[in-house]
PDB file of C-alpha atoms and ligand atoms in Angstrom:
ATOM      1  CA  MET A   1     192.095   1.411  99.047  1.00  0.00           C
ATOM      2  CA  PHE A   2     195.137   2.547 101.594  1.00  0.00           C
ATOM      3  CA  ASP A   3     197.611   0.568  99.786  1.00  0.00           C
ATOM      4  CA  SER A   4     196.300   2.012  96.207  1.00  0.00           C
ATOM      5  CA  VAL A   5     196.696   5.384  97.505  1.00  0.00           C
ATOM      6  CA  MET A   6     200.242   4.945  98.392  1.00  0.00           C
ATOM      7  CA  LYS A   7     201.354   3.079  95.421  1.00  0.00           C
ATOM      8  CA  ARG A   8     199.715   6.118  93.598  1.00  0.00           C
ATOM      9  CA  LYS A   9     202.018   8.500  95.783  1.00  0.00           C
ATOM     10  CA  GLN A  10     204.796   6.191  95.211  1.00  0.00           C
ATOM     11  CA  ASP A  11     204.315   6.035  91.288  1.00  0.00           C
ATOM     12  CA  GLU A  12     204.204   9.597  91.257  1.00  0.00           C
ATOM     13  CA  GLN A  13     207.485  10.226  93.206  1.00  0.00           C
ATOM     14  CA  LYS A  14     208.915   8.084  90.684  1.00  0.00           C
ATOM     15  CA  TYR A  15     207.993  10.008  87.919  1.00  0.00           C
ATOM     16  CA  ILE A  16     209.171  13.231  89.430  1.00  0.00           C
ATOM     17  CA  ALA A  17     212.358  11.841  90.247  1.00  0.00           C
ATOM     18  CA  GLU A  18     213.279  10.770  86.778  1.00  0.00           C
ATOM     19  CA  GLY A  19     212.370  14.285  85.257  1.00  0.00           C
ATOM     20  CA  ARG A  20     209.147  13.053  83.742  1.00  0.00           C
ATOM     21  CA  MET A  21     206.681  15.513  85.375  1.00  0.00           C
ATOM     22  CA  PRO A  22     206.186  18.506  83.664  1.00  0.00           C
ATOM     23  CA  PRO A  23     205.039  21.601  86.150  1.00  0.00           C
ATOM     24  CA  GLY A  24     201.700  21.940  87.345  1.00  0.00           C
ATOM     25  CA  GLN A  25     200.760  18.120  86.142  1.00  0.00           C
ATOM     26  CA  SER A  26     199.511  15.668  88.419  1.00  0.00           C
ATOM     27  CA  PHE A  27     199.454  11.463  87.671  1.00  0.00           C
ATOM     28  CA  THR A  28     196.889  10.049  86.770  1.00  0.00           C
ATOM     29  CA  GLN A  29     196.272   6.051  86.141  1.00  0.00           C
ATOM     30  CA  ARG A  30     193.142   6.541  84.468  1.00  0.00           C
ATOM     31  CA  PHE A  31     192.484   7.973  81.121  1.00  0.00           C
ATOM     32  CA  PRO A  32     190.252  10.940  81.190  1.00  0.00           C
ATOM     33  CA  VAL A  33     188.052  11.316  78.039  1.00  0.00           C
ATOM     34  CA  LEU A  34     187.920  15.486  77.050  1.00  0.00           C
ATOM     35  CA  HIS A  35     186.691  16.960  73.621  1.00  0.00           C
ATOM     36  CA  TYR A  36     183.980  19.046  72.586  1.00  0.00           C
ATOM     37  CA  GLY A  37     180.482  17.914  71.086  1.00  0.00           C
ATOM     38  CA  PRO A  38     179.500  14.184  70.290  1.00  0.00           C
ATOM     39  CA  VAL A  39     181.233  11.198  69.851  1.00  0.00           C
ATOM     40  CA  PRO A  40     181.039  10.422  65.773  1.00  0.00           C
ATOM     41  CA  SER A  41     179.781   7.192  64.267  1.00  0.00           C
ATOM     42  CA  PHE A  42     181.991   5.325  61.912  1.00  0.00           C
ATOM     43  CA  ASP A  43     181.042   3.587  58.623  1.00  0.00           C
ATOM     44  CA  PRO A  44     184.030   1.818  57.044  1.00  0.00           C
ATOM     45  CA  ALA A  45     182.518   2.217  53.839  1.00  0.00           C
ATOM     46  CA  ALA A  46     182.212   5.776  53.645  1.00  0.00           C
ATOM     47  CA  TRP A  47     185.309   6.619  55.954  1.00  0.00           C
ATOM     48  CA  ASP A  48     188.353   8.090  54.130  1.00  0.00           C
ATOM     49  CA  PHE A  49     191.486   9.819  55.106  1.00  0.00           C
ATOM     50  CA  LYS A  50     192.949  12.684  53.017  1.00  0.00           C
ATOM     51  CA  VAL A  51     196.204  14.701  52.517  1.00  0.00           C
ATOM     52  CA  TRP A  52     196.055  17.975  50.834  1.00  0.00           C
ATOM     53  CA  GLY A  53     197.673  21.304  50.413  1.00  0.00           C
ATOM     54  CA  GLU A  54     201.416  21.874  49.646  1.00  0.00           C
ATOM     55  CA  VAL A  55     202.122  18.288  48.562  1.00  0.00           C
ATOM     56  CA  GLU A  56     202.739  17.117  45.246  1.00  0.00           C
ATOM     57  CA  LYS A  57     199.685  15.097  45.061  1.00  0.00           C
ATOM     58  CA  PRO A  58     196.657  14.919  47.126  1.00  0.00           C
ATOM     59  CA  LEU A  59     196.110  11.602  48.784  1.00  0.00           C
ATOM     60  CA  ARG A  60     192.964   9.477  49.591  1.00  0.00           C
ATOM     61  CA  LEU A  61     193.048   6.352  51.249  1.00  0.00           C
ATOM     62  CA  THR A  62     189.894   4.076  52.226  1.00  0.00           C
ATOM     63  CA  TRP A  63     190.019   2.644  55.424  1.00  0.00           C
ATOM     64  CA  GLU A  64     190.519  -0.736  54.137  1.00  0.00           C
ATOM     65  CA  GLU A  65     193.767   0.776  52.731  1.00  0.00           C
ATOM     66  CA  PHE A  66     194.531   2.611  55.704  1.00  0.00           C
ATOM     67  CA  GLN A  67     194.601  -0.677  57.851  1.00  0.00           C
ATOM     68  CA  GLN A  68     197.637  -1.848  55.267  1.00  0.00           C
ATOM     69  CA  LEU A  69     200.345   0.669  55.971  1.00  0.00           C
ATOM     70  CA  PRO A  70     202.972  -0.561  57.836  1.00  0.00           C
ATOM     71  CA  HIS A  71     202.444   0.112  61.676  1.00  0.00           C
ATOM     72  CA  THR A  72     204.895   1.481  64.246  1.00  0.00           C
ATOM     73  CA  LYS A  73     204.428   1.469  67.947  1.00  0.00           C
ATOM     74  CA  ILE A  74     205.416   3.941  70.386  1.00  0.00           C
ATOM     75  CA  THR A  75     205.310   4.702  74.345  1.00  0.00           C
ATOM     76  CA  MET A  76     205.091   7.955  75.532  1.00  0.00           C
ATOM     77  CA  ASP A  77     203.905  10.131  78.456  1.00  0.00           C
ATOM     78  CA  ILE A  78     200.835  12.207  77.690  1.00  0.00           C
ATOM     79  CA  HIS A  79     200.230  15.264  79.530  1.00  0.00           C
ATOM     80  CA  CYS A  80     196.800  17.185  78.854  1.00  0.00           C
ATOM     81  CA  VAL A  81     196.535  20.744  79.554  1.00  0.00           C
ATOM     82  CA  THR A  82     194.008  20.064  82.513  1.00  0.00           C
ATOM     83  CA  ARG A  83     196.824  18.995  84.243  1.00  0.00           C
ATOM     84  CA  TRP A  84     196.654  14.926  84.374  1.00  0.00           C
ATOM     85  CA  SER A  85     199.718  12.926  83.023  1.00  0.00           C
ATOM     86  CA  LYS A  86     199.486   9.504  82.049  1.00  0.00           C
ATOM     87  CA  PHE A  87     202.651   7.650  81.614  1.00  0.00           C
ATOM     88  CA  ASP A  88     204.041   4.482  79.395  1.00  0.00           C
ATOM     89  CA  THR A  89     200.953   4.817  77.385  1.00  0.00           C
ATOM     90  CA  LEU A  90     201.625   2.315  74.552  1.00  0.00           C
ATOM     91  CA  TRP A  91     200.097   3.544  71.009  1.00  0.00           C
ATOM     92  CA  GLU A  92     200.252   1.732  67.619  1.00  0.00           C
ATOM     93  CA  GLY A  93     199.488   3.343  64.119  1.00  0.00           C
ATOM     94  CA  VAL A  94     200.988   5.021  61.269  1.00  0.00           C
ATOM     95  CA  SER A  95     203.705   7.497  61.310  1.00  0.00           C
ATOM     96  CA  VAL A  96     203.814  10.761  58.636  1.00  0.00           C
ATOM     97  CA  ARG A  97     207.056   9.704  57.892  1.00  0.00           C
ATOM     98  CA  THR A  98     205.997   6.208  56.970  1.00  0.00           C
ATOM     99  CA  LEU A  99     203.546   8.036  54.180  1.00  0.00           C
ATOM    100  CA  ILE A 100     206.344   9.884  53.057  1.00  0.00           C
ATOM    101  CA  GLU A 101     208.905   7.086  52.927  1.00  0.00           C
ATOM    102  CA  LEU A 102     206.625   4.909  50.926  1.00  0.00           C
ATOM    103  CA  GLY A 103     206.025   8.071  48.592  1.00  0.00           C
ATOM    104  CA  LEU A 104     202.340   8.278  48.945  1.00  0.00           C
ATOM    105  CA  VAL A 105     202.839  12.170  50.333  1.00  0.00           C
ATOM    106  CA  LYS A 106     205.377  14.280  49.223  1.00  0.00           C
ATOM    107  CA  PRO A 107     205.341  17.330  51.077  1.00  0.00           C
ATOM    108  CA  LEU A 108     206.549  20.700  48.903  1.00  0.00           C
ATOM    109  CA  SER A 109     209.545  22.542  50.248  1.00  0.00           C
ATOM    110  CA  THR A 110     207.043  25.438  50.960  1.00  0.00           C
ATOM    111  CA  ALA A 111     205.246  22.902  53.559  1.00  0.00           C
ATOM    112  CA  LYS A 112     205.699  24.364  57.318  1.00  0.00           C
ATOM    113  CA  PHE A 113     202.671  23.442  59.031  1.00  0.00           C
ATOM    114  CA  VAL A 114     200.097  20.782  59.271  1.00  0.00           C
ATOM    115  CA  LEU A 115     196.260  21.023  60.224  1.00  0.00           C
ATOM    116  CA  GLN A 116     194.663  17.766  61.426  1.00  0.00           C
ATOM    117  CA  HIS A 117     190.990  17.805  60.140  1.00  0.00           C
ATOM    118  CA  ALA A 118     188.686  15.574  62.072  1.00  0.00           C
ATOM    119  CA  GLU A 119     184.872  14.761  62.298  1.00  0.00           C
ATOM    120  CA  PHE A 120     182.891  17.916  62.580  1.00  0.00           C
ATOM    121  CA  GLY A 121     185.127  20.251  61.507  1.00  0.00           C
ATOM    122  CA  PHE A 122     187.375  19.818  64.888  1.00  0.00           C
ATOM    123  CA  THR A 123     190.777  20.952  63.857  1.00  0.00           C
ATOM    124  CA  ALA A 124     194.411  21.191  65.353  1.00  0.00           C
ATOM    125  CA  ASN A 125     197.389  22.411  64.173  1.00  0.00           C
ATOM    126  CA  LEU A 126     201.195  21.816  64.598  1.00  0.00           C
ATOM    127  CA  PRO A 127     204.570  22.596  63.099  1.00  0.00           C
ATOM    128  CA  LEU A 128     205.534  20.306  60.131  1.00  0.00           C
ATOM    129  CA  GLU A 129     208.634  19.565  62.137  1.00  0.00           C
ATOM    130  CA  ILE A 130     206.764  17.975  65.079  1.00  0.00           C
ATOM    131  CA  VAL A 131     204.265  16.147  62.802  1.00  0.00           C
ATOM    132  CA  LEU A 132     207.477  14.385  60.995  1.00  0.00           C
ATOM    133  CA  ALA A 133     209.216  13.690  64.796  1.00  0.00           C
ATOM    134  CA  GLU A 134     208.756  10.302  66.091  1.00  0.00           C
ATOM    135  CA  ASN A 135     206.344  11.485  69.115  1.00  0.00           C
ATOM    136  CA  PHE A 136     203.654  12.590  66.759  1.00  0.00           C
ATOM    137  CA  LEU A 137     201.341   9.427  65.433  1.00  0.00           C
ATOM    138  CA  LEU A 138     198.419   8.617  63.424  1.00  0.00           C
ATOM    139  CA  ALA A 139     197.133   6.036  66.158  1.00  0.00           C
ATOM    140  CA  THR A 140     194.700   3.138  65.678  1.00  0.00           C
ATOM    141  CA  HIS A 141     195.367   1.480  68.496  1.00  0.00           C
ATOM    142  CA  TYR A 142     196.058   2.430  72.065  1.00  0.00           C
ATOM    143  CA  ASP A 143     197.387  -0.324  74.797  1.00  0.00           C
ATOM    144  CA  GLY A 144     197.288  -3.071  72.352  1.00  0.00           C
ATOM    145  CA  VAL A 145     193.619  -2.950  70.932  1.00  0.00           C
ATOM    146  CA  PRO A 146     191.496  -0.640  68.838  1.00  0.00           C
ATOM    147  CA  LEU A 147     190.839   2.739  70.245  1.00  0.00           C
ATOM    148  CA  SER A 148     187.659   2.772  71.837  1.00  0.00           C
ATOM    149  CA  PRO A 149     185.152   5.121  69.960  1.00  0.00           C
ATOM    150  CA  ASP A 150     185.364   7.834  73.488  1.00  0.00           C
ATOM    151  CA  HIS A 151     189.242   8.027  72.519  1.00  0.00           C
ATOM    152  CA  GLY A 152     188.786   8.594  68.771  1.00  0.00           C
ATOM    153  CA  TYR A 153     188.021   5.422  67.071  1.00  0.00           C
ATOM    154  CA  PRO A 154     189.116   4.774  64.165  1.00  0.00           C
ATOM    155  CA  LEU A 155     191.910   7.138  64.231  1.00  0.00           C
ATOM    156  CA  ARG A 156     193.395   9.620  65.909  1.00  0.00           C
ATOM    157  CA  GLY A 157     196.843  12.228  66.329  1.00  0.00           C
ATOM    158  CA  VAL A 158     198.696  11.613  69.459  1.00  0.00           C
ATOM    159  CA  ILE A 159     201.289  13.488  70.500  1.00  0.00           C
ATOM    160  CA  GLY A 160     203.438  12.770  73.896  1.00  0.00           C
ATOM    161  CA  ALA A 161     206.706  12.619  75.205  1.00  0.00           C
ATOM    162  CA  ILE A 162     209.442  10.142  74.654  1.00  0.00           C
ATOM    163  CA  PRO A 163     210.688   9.217  78.261  1.00  0.00           C
ATOM    164  CA  GLU A 164     214.260   8.566  77.071  1.00  0.00           C
ATOM    165  CA  LYS A 165     214.270  11.738  75.060  1.00  0.00           C
ATOM    166  CA  PRO A 166     213.333  14.770  76.883  1.00  0.00           C
ATOM    167  CA  GLU A 167     215.048  17.073  73.972  1.00  0.00           C
ATOM    168  CA  VAL A 168     212.147  16.032  71.501  1.00  0.00           C
ATOM    169  CA  LYS A 169     209.810  18.932  71.555  1.00  0.00           C
ATOM    170  CA  THR A 170     206.537  18.027  73.478  1.00  0.00           C
ATOM    171  CA  PRO A 171     203.214  19.867  73.239  1.00  0.00           C
ATOM    172  CA  TYR A 172     200.227  19.167  75.223  1.00  0.00           C
ATOM    173  CA  PHE A 173     197.780  16.144  74.190  1.00  0.00           C
ATOM    174  CA  TRP A 174     195.087  18.496  72.639  1.00  0.00           C
ATOM    175  CA  LYS A 175     197.388  18.625  69.502  1.00  0.00           C
ATOM    176  CA  GLY A 176     196.204  15.372  68.684  1.00  0.00           C
ATOM    177  CA  ALA A 177     192.935  15.173  66.849  1.00  0.00           C
ATOM    178  CA  LYS A 178     190.505  12.520  67.715  1.00  0.00           C
ATOM    179  CA  TRP A 179     188.451  11.110  64.539  1.00  0.00           C
ATOM    180  CA  LEU A 180     191.045  12.333  62.267  1.00  0.00           C
ATOM    181  CA  ARG A 181     190.038  12.034  58.548  1.00  0.00           C
ATOM    182  CA  GLY A 182     192.852  14.333  57.098  1.00  0.00           C
ATOM    183  CA  LEU A 183     195.908  16.273  57.190  1.00  0.00           C
ATOM    184  CA  GLU A 184     196.555  19.796  55.261  1.00  0.00           C
ATOM    185  CA  PHE A 185     199.950  20.847  54.579  1.00  0.00           C
ATOM    186  CA  MET A 186     199.994  24.844  54.812  1.00  0.00           C
ATOM    187  CA  ARG A 187     202.722  27.265  54.176  1.00  0.00           C
ATOM    188  CA  GLU A 188     201.557  29.449  57.100  1.00  0.00           C
ATOM    189  CA  ASP A 189     200.086  28.383  60.199  1.00  0.00           C
ATOM    190  CA  LYS A 190     196.349  28.357  61.160  1.00  0.00           C
ATOM    191  CA  LEU A 191     195.126  28.064  64.657  1.00  0.00           C
ATOM    192  CA  GLY A 192     193.023  25.028  65.246  1.00  0.00           C
ATOM    193  CA  PHE A 193     189.722  24.854  67.233  1.00  0.00           C
ATOM    194  CA  TRP A 194     191.254  24.934  70.766  1.00  0.00           C
ATOM    195  CA  GLU A 195     193.968  27.536  69.946  1.00  0.00           C
ATOM    196  CA  GLU A 196     191.372  29.759  68.398  1.00  0.00           C
ATOM    197  CA  ALA A 197     189.545  29.358  71.880  1.00  0.00           C
ATOM    198  CA  GLY A 198     192.595  30.930  73.582  1.00  0.00           C
ATOM    199  CA  TYR A 199     194.579  27.928  74.147  1.00  0.00           C
ATOM    200  CA  HIS A 200     198.695  28.497  73.408  1.00  0.00           C
ATOM    201  CA  ASN A 201     199.642  27.783  70.049  1.00  0.00           C
ATOM    202  CA  GLU A 202     203.049  26.164  70.699  1.00  0.00           C
ATOM    203  CA  ALA A 203     201.429  24.617  73.708  1.00  0.00           C
ATOM    204  CA  ASP A 204     205.244  23.023  75.059  1.00  0.00           C
ATOM    205  CA  ILE A 205     204.518  21.085  78.343  1.00  0.00           C
ATOM    206  CA  TRP A 206     208.076  21.888  79.919  1.00  0.00           C
ATOM    207  CA  LYS A 207     207.526  25.912  79.568  1.00  0.00           C
ATOM    208  CA  GLU A 208     203.890  25.320  80.597  1.00  0.00           C
ATOM    209  CA  GLN A 209     202.255  27.060  77.720  1.00  0.00           C
ATOM    210  CA  ARG A 210     198.474  26.420  78.375  1.00  0.00           C
ATOM    211  CA  ILE A 211     196.932  29.690  77.433  1.00  0.00           C
ATOM    212  CA  ALA A 212     197.731  32.564  74.676  1.00  0.00           C
ATOM    213  CA  GLY A 213     199.694  35.064  75.993  1.00  0.00           C
ATOM    214  CA  GLU A 214     201.203  33.284  78.973  1.00  0.00           C
TER     215      GLU A 214
HETATM  216  N1  MTE B 301     187.981  15.670  67.559  1.00  0.00           N
HETATM  217  C1  MTE B 301     188.532  16.145  68.750  1.00  0.00           C
HETATM  218  N2  MTE B 301     189.966  15.856  69.185  1.00  0.00           N
HETATM  219  C2  MTE B 301     190.128  16.296  70.214  1.00  0.00           C
HETATM  220  C3  MTE B 301     189.337  17.385  70.914  1.00  0.00           C
HETATM  221  C4  MTE B 301     188.073  17.516  71.032  1.00  0.00           C
HETATM  222  O1  MTE B 301     187.338  18.599  71.464  1.00  0.00           O
HETATM  223  N3  MTE B 301     187.471  17.101  69.281  1.00  0.00           N
HETATM  224  N4  MTE B 301     189.987  17.644  71.897  1.00  0.00           N
HETATM  225  C5  MTE B 301     191.339  17.538  72.398  1.00  0.00           C
HETATM  226  C6  MTE B 301     191.428  17.585  74.036  1.00  0.00           C
HETATM  227  S1  MTE B 301     191.257  18.982  74.672  1.00  0.00           S
HETATM  228  C7  MTE B 301     192.412  16.682  74.624  1.00  0.00           C
HETATM  229  S2  MTE B 301     192.701  16.886  76.023  1.00  0.00           S
HETATM  230  C8  MTE B 301     192.757  14.985  74.284  1.00  0.00           C
HETATM  231  C9  MTE B 301     191.833  14.450  74.942  1.00  0.00           C
HETATM  232  O2  MTE B 301     191.658  13.186  74.567  1.00  0.00           O
HETATM  233  P1  MTE B 301     191.077  11.829  74.962  1.00  0.00           P
HETATM  234  O3  MTE B 301     189.924  12.081  75.149  1.00  0.00           O
HETATM  235  O4  MTE B 301     191.628  10.530  74.710  1.00  0.00           O
HETATM  236  O5  MTE B 301     191.960  11.889  76.856  1.00  0.00           O
HETATM  237  O6  MTE B 301     191.953  15.139  72.897  1.00  0.00           O
HETATM  238  C10 MTE B 301     192.220  16.152  71.927  1.00  0.00           C
HETATM  239  N5  MTE B 301     191.366  15.684  70.968  1.00  0.00           N
HETATM  240 MO1   MO B 302     192.138  18.999  76.654  1.00  0.00          MO
END
């Protein structure tokens, strides 16, 4: 008990010294589960992933097809607005850049924002620039295994900080929608579920943009 408490303290000091701890956050080794509403069930035969809006042609992929896309791995620090931070988390999935490089998605020049659409009508909005950055991923795996149902199985958006690249813009973790079913490319920004509820639209972890208007 004592040893694990001291180890936690030491680890926390390390991340602070490395400049990886945003203001007002604290270190956790656990992986808390946070969302509004129930956990959806998954039917691989009925599941699809859609891209629409400001793109040349709408896209629809089945689960079978989605799994065949080239995968990207990335290790990030994730920072929740409820003040926990988890370091060196390993994610695997498909980057939106890959969808573009393969020619499956061709954003129009008018596309400036992206709304993630998840099960039960949950949404999360981000600027296109962040969706295309290397710290946003359509993740199927966490820590080498498929996502657990609680954390968004079979697919979720994830956004985090890349330790070696503090200049990459990083919003809080809520900006990744669990149980993701589609991306809507948009001209104008549209607030997502938590943004609509009063959370900050930009949500920059370094500026501590937690609540709108602060
Ligand atoms: N579909 C869906 N995704 C969601 C949410 C939600 O309510 N529904 N909550 C967000 C919030 S507030 C957080 S902090 C993270 C938490 O992800 P985790 O449960 O994997 O820690 O998911 C985000 N994605
Ligand atoms: Mo959250």
